[in-house]
Short mmCIF file of C-alpha atoms and ligand atoms in Angstrom, two decimals:
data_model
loop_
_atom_site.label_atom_id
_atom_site.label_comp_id
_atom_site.label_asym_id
_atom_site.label_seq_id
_atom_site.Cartn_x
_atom_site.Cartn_y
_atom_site.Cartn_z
CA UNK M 6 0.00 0.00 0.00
CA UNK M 7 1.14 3.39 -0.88
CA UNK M 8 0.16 6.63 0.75
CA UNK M 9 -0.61 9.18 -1.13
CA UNK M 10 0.92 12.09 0.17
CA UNK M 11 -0.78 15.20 -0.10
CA UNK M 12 1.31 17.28 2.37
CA UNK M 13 4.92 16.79 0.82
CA UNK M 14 2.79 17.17 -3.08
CA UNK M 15 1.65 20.81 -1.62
CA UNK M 16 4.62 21.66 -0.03
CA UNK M 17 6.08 21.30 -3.48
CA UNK M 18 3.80 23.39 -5.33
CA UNK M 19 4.13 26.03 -2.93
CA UNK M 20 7.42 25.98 -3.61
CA UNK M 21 7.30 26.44 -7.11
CA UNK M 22 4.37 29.26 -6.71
CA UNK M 23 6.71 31.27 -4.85
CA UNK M 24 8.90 31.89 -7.83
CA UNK M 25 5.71 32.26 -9.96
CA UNK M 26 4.26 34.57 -7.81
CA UNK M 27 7.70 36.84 -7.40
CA UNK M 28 7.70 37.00 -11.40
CA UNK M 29 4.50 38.21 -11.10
CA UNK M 30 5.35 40.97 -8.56
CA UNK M 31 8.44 42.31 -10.62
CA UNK M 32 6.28 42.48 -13.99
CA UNK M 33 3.71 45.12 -12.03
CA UNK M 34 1.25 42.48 -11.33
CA UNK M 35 0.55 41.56 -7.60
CA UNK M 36 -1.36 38.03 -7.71
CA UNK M 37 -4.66 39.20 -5.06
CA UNK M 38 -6.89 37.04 -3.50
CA UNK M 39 -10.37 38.43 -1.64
CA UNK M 40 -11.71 35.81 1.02
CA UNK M 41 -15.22 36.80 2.28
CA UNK M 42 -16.45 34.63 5.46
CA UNK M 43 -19.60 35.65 6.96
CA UNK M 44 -19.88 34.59 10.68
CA UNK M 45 -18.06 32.80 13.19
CA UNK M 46 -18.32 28.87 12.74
CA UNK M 47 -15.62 27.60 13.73
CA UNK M 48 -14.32 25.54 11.10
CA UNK M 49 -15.41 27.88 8.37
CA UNK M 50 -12.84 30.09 10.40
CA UNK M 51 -10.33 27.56 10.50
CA UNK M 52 -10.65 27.26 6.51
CA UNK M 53 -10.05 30.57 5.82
CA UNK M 54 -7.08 30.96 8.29
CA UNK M 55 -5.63 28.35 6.47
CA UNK M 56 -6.46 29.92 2.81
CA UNK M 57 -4.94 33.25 4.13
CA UNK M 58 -1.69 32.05 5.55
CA UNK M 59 -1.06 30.03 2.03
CA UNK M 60 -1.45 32.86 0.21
CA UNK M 61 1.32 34.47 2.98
CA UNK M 62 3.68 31.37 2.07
CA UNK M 63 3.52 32.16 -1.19
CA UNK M 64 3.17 36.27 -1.53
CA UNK M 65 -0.32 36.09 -2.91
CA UNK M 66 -1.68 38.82 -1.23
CA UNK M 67 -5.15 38.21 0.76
CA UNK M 68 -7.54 40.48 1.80
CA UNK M 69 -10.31 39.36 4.10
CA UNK M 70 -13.81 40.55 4.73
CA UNK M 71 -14.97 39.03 8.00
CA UNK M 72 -18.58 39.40 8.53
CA UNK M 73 -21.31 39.55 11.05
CA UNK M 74 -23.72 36.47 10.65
CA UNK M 75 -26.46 38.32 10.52
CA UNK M 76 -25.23 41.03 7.71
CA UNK M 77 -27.76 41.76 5.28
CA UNK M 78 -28.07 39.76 1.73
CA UNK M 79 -28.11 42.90 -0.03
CA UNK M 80 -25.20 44.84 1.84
CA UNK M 81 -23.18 41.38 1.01
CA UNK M 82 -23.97 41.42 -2.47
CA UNK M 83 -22.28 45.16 -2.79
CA UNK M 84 -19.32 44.27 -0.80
CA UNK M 85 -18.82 41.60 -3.64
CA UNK M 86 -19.83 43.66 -6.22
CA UNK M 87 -16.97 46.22 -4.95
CA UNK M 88 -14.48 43.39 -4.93
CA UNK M 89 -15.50 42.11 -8.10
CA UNK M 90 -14.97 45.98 -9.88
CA UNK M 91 -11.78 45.78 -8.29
CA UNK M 92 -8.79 45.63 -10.98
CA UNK M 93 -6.40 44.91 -8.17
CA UNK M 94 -7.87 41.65 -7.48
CA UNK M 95 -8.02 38.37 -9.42
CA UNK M 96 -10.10 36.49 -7.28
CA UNK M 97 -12.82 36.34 -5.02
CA UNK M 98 -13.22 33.34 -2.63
CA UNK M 99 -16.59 33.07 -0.45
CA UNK M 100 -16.36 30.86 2.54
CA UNK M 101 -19.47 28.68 2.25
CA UNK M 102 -21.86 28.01 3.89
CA UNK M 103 -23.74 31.02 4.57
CA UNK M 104 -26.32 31.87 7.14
CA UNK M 105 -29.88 30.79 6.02
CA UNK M 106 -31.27 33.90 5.52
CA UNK M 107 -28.55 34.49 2.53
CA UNK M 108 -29.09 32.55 -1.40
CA UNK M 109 -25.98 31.05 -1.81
CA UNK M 110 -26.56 30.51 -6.10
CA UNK M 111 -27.35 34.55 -6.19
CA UNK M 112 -24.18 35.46 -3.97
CA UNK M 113 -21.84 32.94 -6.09
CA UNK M 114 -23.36 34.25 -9.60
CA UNK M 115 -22.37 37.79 -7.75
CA UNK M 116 -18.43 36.84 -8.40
CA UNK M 117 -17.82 37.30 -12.40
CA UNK M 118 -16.46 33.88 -13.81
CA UNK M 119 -13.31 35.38 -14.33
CA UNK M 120 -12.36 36.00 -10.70
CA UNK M 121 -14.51 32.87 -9.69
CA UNK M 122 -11.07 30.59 -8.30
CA UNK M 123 -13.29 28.84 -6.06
CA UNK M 124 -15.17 27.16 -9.36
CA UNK M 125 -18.68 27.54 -8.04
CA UNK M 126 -20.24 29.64 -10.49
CA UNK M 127 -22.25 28.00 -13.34
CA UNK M 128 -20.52 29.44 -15.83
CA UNK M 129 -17.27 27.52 -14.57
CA UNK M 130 -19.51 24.94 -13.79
CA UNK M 131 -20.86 24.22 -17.33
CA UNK M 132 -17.58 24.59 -18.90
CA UNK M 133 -16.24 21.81 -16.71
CA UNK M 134 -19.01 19.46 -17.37
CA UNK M 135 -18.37 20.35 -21.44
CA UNK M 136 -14.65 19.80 -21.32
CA UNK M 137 -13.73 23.19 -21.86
CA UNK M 138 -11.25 25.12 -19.79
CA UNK M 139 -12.48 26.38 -16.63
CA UNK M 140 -11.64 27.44 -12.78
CA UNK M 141 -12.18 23.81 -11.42
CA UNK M 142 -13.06 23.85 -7.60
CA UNK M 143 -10.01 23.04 -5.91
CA UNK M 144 -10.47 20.04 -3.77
CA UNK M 145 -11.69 18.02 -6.76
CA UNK M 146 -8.84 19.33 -8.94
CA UNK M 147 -6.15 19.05 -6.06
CA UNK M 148 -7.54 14.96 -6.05
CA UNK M 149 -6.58 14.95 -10.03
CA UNK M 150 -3.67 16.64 -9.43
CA UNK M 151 -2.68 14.10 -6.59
CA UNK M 152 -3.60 11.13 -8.72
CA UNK M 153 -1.07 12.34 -11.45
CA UNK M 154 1.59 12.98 -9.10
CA UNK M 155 1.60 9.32 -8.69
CA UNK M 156 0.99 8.83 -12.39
CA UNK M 157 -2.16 7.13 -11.80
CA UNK M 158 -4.33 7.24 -14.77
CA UNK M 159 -8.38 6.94 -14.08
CA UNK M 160 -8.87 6.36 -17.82
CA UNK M 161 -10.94 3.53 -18.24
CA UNK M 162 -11.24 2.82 -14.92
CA UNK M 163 -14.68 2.60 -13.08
CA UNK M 164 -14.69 5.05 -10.49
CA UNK M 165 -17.24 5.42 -7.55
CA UNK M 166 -18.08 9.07 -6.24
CA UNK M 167 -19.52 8.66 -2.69
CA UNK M 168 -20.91 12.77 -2.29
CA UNK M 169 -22.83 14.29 -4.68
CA UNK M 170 -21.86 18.15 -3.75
CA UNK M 171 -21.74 21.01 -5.92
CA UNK M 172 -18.11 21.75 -4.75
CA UNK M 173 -17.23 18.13 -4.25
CA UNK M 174 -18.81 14.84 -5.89
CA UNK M 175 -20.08 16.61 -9.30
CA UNK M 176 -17.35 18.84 -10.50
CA UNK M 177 -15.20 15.19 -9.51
CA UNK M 178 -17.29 13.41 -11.39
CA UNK M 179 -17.09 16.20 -14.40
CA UNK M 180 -13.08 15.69 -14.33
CA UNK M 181 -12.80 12.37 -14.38
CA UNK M 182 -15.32 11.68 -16.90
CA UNK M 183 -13.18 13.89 -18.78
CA UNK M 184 -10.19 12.14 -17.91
CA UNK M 185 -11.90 8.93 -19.06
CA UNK M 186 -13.19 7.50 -16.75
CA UNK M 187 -16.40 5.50 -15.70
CA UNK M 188 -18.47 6.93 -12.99
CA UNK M 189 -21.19 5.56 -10.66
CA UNK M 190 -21.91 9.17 -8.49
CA UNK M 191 -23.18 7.59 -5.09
CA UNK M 192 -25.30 9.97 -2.71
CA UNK M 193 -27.88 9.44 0.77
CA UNK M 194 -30.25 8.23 -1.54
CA UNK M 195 -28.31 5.61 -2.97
CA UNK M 196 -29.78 2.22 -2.18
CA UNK M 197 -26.99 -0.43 -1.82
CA UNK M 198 -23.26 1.42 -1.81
CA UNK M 199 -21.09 -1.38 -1.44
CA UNK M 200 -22.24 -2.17 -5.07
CA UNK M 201 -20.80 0.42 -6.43
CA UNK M 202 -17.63 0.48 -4.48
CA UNK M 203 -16.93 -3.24 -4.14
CA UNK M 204 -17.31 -2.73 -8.37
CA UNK M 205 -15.11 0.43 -8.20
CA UNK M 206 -11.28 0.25 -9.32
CA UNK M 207 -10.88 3.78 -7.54
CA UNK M 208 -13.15 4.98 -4.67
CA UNK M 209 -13.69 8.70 -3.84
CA UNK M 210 -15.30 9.45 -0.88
CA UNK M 211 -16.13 13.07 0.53
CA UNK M 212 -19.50 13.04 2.65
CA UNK M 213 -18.54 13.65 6.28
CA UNK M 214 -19.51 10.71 7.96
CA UNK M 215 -16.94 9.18 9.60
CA UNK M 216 -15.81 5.05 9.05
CA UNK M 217 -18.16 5.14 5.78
CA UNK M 218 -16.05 3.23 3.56
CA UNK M 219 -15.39 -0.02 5.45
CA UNK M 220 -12.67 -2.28 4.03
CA UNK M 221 -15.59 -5.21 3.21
CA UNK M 222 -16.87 -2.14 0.57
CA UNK M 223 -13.94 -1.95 -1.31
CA UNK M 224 -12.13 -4.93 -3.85
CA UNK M 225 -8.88 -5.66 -3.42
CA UNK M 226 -6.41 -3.20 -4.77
CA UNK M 227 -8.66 -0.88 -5.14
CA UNK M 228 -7.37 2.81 -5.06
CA UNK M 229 -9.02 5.19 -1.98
CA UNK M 230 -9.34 9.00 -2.18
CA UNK M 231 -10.53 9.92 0.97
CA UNK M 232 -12.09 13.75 0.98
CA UNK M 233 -14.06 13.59 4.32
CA UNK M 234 -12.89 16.21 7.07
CA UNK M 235 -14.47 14.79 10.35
CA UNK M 236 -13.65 16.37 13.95
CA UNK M 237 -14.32 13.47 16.37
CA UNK M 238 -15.14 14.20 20.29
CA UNK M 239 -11.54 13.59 21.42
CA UNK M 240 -10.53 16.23 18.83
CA UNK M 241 -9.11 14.16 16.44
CA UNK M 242 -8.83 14.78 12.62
CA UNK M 243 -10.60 11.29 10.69
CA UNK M 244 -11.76 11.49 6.95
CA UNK M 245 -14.88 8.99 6.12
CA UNK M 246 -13.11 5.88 5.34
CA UNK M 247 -12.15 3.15 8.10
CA UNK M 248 -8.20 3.73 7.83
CA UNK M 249 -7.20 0.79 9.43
CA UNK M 250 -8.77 -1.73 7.87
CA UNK M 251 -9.00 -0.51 4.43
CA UNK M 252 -5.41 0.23 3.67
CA UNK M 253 -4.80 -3.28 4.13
CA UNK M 254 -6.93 -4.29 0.98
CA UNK M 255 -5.54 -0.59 -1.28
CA UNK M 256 -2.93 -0.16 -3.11
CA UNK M 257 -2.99 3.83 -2.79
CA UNK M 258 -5.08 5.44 -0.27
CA UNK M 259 -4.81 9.25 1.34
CA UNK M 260 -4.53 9.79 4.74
CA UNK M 261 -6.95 12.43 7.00
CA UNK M 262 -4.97 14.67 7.61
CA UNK M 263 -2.19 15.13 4.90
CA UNK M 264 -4.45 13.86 1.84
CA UNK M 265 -6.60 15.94 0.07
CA UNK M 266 -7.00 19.03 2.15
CA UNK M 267 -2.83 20.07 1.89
CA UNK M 268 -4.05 19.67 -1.92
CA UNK M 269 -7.39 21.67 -2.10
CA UNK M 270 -5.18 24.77 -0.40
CA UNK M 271 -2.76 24.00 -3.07
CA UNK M 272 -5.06 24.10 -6.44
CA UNK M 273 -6.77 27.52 -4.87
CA UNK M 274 -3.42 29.10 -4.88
CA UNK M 275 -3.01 27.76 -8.34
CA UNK M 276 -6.63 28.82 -9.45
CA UNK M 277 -5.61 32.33 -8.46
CA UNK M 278 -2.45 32.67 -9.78
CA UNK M 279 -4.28 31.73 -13.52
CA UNK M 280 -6.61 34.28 -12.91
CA UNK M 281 -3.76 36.31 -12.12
CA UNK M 282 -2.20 35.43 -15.32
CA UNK M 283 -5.43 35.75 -17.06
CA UNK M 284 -5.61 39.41 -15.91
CA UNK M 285 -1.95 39.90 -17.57
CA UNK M 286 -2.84 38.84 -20.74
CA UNK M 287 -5.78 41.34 -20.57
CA UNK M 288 -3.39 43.79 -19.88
CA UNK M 289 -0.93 42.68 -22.32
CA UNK M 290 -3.81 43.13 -24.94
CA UNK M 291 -5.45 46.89 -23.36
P1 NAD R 466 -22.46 18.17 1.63
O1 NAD R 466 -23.19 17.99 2.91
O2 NAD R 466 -22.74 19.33 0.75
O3 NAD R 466 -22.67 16.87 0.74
C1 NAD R 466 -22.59 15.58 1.30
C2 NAD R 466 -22.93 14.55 0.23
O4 NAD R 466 -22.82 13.27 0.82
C3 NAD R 466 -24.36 14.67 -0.30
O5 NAD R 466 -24.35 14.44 -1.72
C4 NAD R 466 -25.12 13.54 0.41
O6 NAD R 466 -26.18 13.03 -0.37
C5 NAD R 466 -24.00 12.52 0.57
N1 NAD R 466 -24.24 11.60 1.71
C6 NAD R 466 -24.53 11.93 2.99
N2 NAD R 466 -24.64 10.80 3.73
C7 NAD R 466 -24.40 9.76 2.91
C8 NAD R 466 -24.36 8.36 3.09
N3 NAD R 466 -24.61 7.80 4.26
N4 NAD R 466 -24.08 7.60 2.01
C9 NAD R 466 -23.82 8.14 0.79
N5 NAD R 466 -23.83 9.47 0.57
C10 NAD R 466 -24.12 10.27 1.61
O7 NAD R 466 -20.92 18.11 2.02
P2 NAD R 466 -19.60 18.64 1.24
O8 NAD R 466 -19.48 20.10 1.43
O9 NAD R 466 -19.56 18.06 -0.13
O10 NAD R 466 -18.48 17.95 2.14
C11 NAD R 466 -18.40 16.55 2.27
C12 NAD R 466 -17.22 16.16 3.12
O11 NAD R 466 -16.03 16.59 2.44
C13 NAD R 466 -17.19 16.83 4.49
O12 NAD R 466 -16.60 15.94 5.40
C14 NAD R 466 -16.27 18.02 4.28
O13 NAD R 466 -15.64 18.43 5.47
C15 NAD R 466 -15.28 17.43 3.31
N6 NAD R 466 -14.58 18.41 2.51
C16 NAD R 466 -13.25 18.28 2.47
C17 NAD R 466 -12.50 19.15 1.71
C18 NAD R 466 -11.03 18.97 1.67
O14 NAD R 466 -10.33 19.90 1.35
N7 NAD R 466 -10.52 17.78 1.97
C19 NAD R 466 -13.13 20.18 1.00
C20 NAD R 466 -14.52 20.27 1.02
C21 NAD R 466 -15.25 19.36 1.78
#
């Protein structure tokens, strides 16, 4: 069994963004990231801690809006309208989710495609699911980008998506269909999982349930992408498969912590920098 290590894979693109991102400052452009988090949830906090001290590591500069829970829909849609007229910054990242009293889909449509890093507006959406470049959301693109890493190939392979999200199972499902692979896209209403994952050559799993994906689910050899962030009583950090056991029957699997998540802070500084790049190329051409 191999581990597929998403910590030591970020640490490495950091590395290279650094340089990226100092070209970037000496040819007038400075690579700008917005993060908007509205309320105090803890772990929605945590996230964008995280987000803004990668973007330290790596010079992109952040600027975050911190707001009151209960701020007004319309007084958050002209913050990001503000950010979005901004020249100065090439993209706009908004911590979800948001209070109830907020619409999400109007408040994501509110970030123009262009500066849309996080992937969650249709537009990027649609292109994704057509096969046409787009801002992929990061923690499905930072699993492709892990996968390759270790040259695996999902082409041809049957792959079962356990998670169904907008930022998670579908856009996954979007790149590797693209990629060439088959997909079974498993979700609560799914009748009889282990079906689809005993079947499955590589299982992703990203639902937030911990010890989901036992290792009686899964065939042998069978590759596991674990995407589920769970925070158990004792404070430990456990994704939604059953580690112990199932590692025994993979032949790559990602550990919780040190998997995915290193990766999806990794493909947002990426996204950012492109839209960075984009913006030069606009300028190049003004
Ligand atoms: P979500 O609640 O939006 O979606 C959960 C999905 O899981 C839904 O499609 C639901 O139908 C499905 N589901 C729930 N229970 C199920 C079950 N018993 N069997 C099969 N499917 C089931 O959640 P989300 O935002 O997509 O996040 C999912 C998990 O991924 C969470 O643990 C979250 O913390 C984690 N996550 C991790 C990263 C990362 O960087 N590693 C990024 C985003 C989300």
């Amino acid at each position: 069994m191999t581990l597929l290590d998403g910590k030591t894979l970020a640490a490495s693109i950091e590395k290279e963004l650094i340089d990226e991102v100092h070209h970037f400052k000496v040819s007038g452009i400075i690579p700008t990231l917005a993060v908007v988090l509205v309320g105090e949830d803890p772990a929605s906090c945590a996230y964008v801690n995280m987000k803004v001290k990668a973007c330290d590591r790596v010079g992109i500069v952040s600027i975050a809006k911190r707001l009151s829970e209960d701020v007004a829909e319309d007084e958050l849609l002209k913050i990001i309208q503000d950010l979005d007229k901004d020249e100065n910054i090439d993209g706009i990242l908004i911590q979800l989710p948001l209070p109830g009293h907020i619409d999400t889909k109007k408040i994501l449509e509110a970030v123009s495609y262009q500066k849309d890093v996080d992937g969650f507006h249709p537009f990027n959406a649609g292109r994704l699911l057509a096969g046409i470049q787009a801002f992929a959301p990061a923690t499905p693109l930072g699993v492709m980008n892990l996968l390759k890493s270790y040259d695996i190939s999902v082409r041809g392979k049957n792959v079962a998506i356990i998670g169904a999200s907008n930022i998670v199972g579908k856009p996954l499902a979007s790149l590797m269909l693209n990629a060439g692979a088959t997909i079974s896209v498993c979700h609560i209403l799914t009748q009889d999982l282990t079906f689809f994952t005993k079947n499955a050559d590589v299982v992703c799993v990203g639902v937030g349930k911990p010890g989901l994906i036992q290792a009686d689910m899964i065939k042998e050899g069978a590759i596991v992408i674990d995407i589920g962030i769970n925070r158990l009583e004792n404070g430990t950090l456990v994704g939604d498969v059953d580690f112990e056991s199932v590692s025994k029957k993979a032949t790559f699997i990602t550990p919780v912590p040190g998997g995915v998540g290193p990766m999806t802070i990794a493909s947002l500084l990426q996204n950012t920098l492109l839209a960075a790049k984009n913006r030069k190329l606009k300028d190049q051409k003004s």
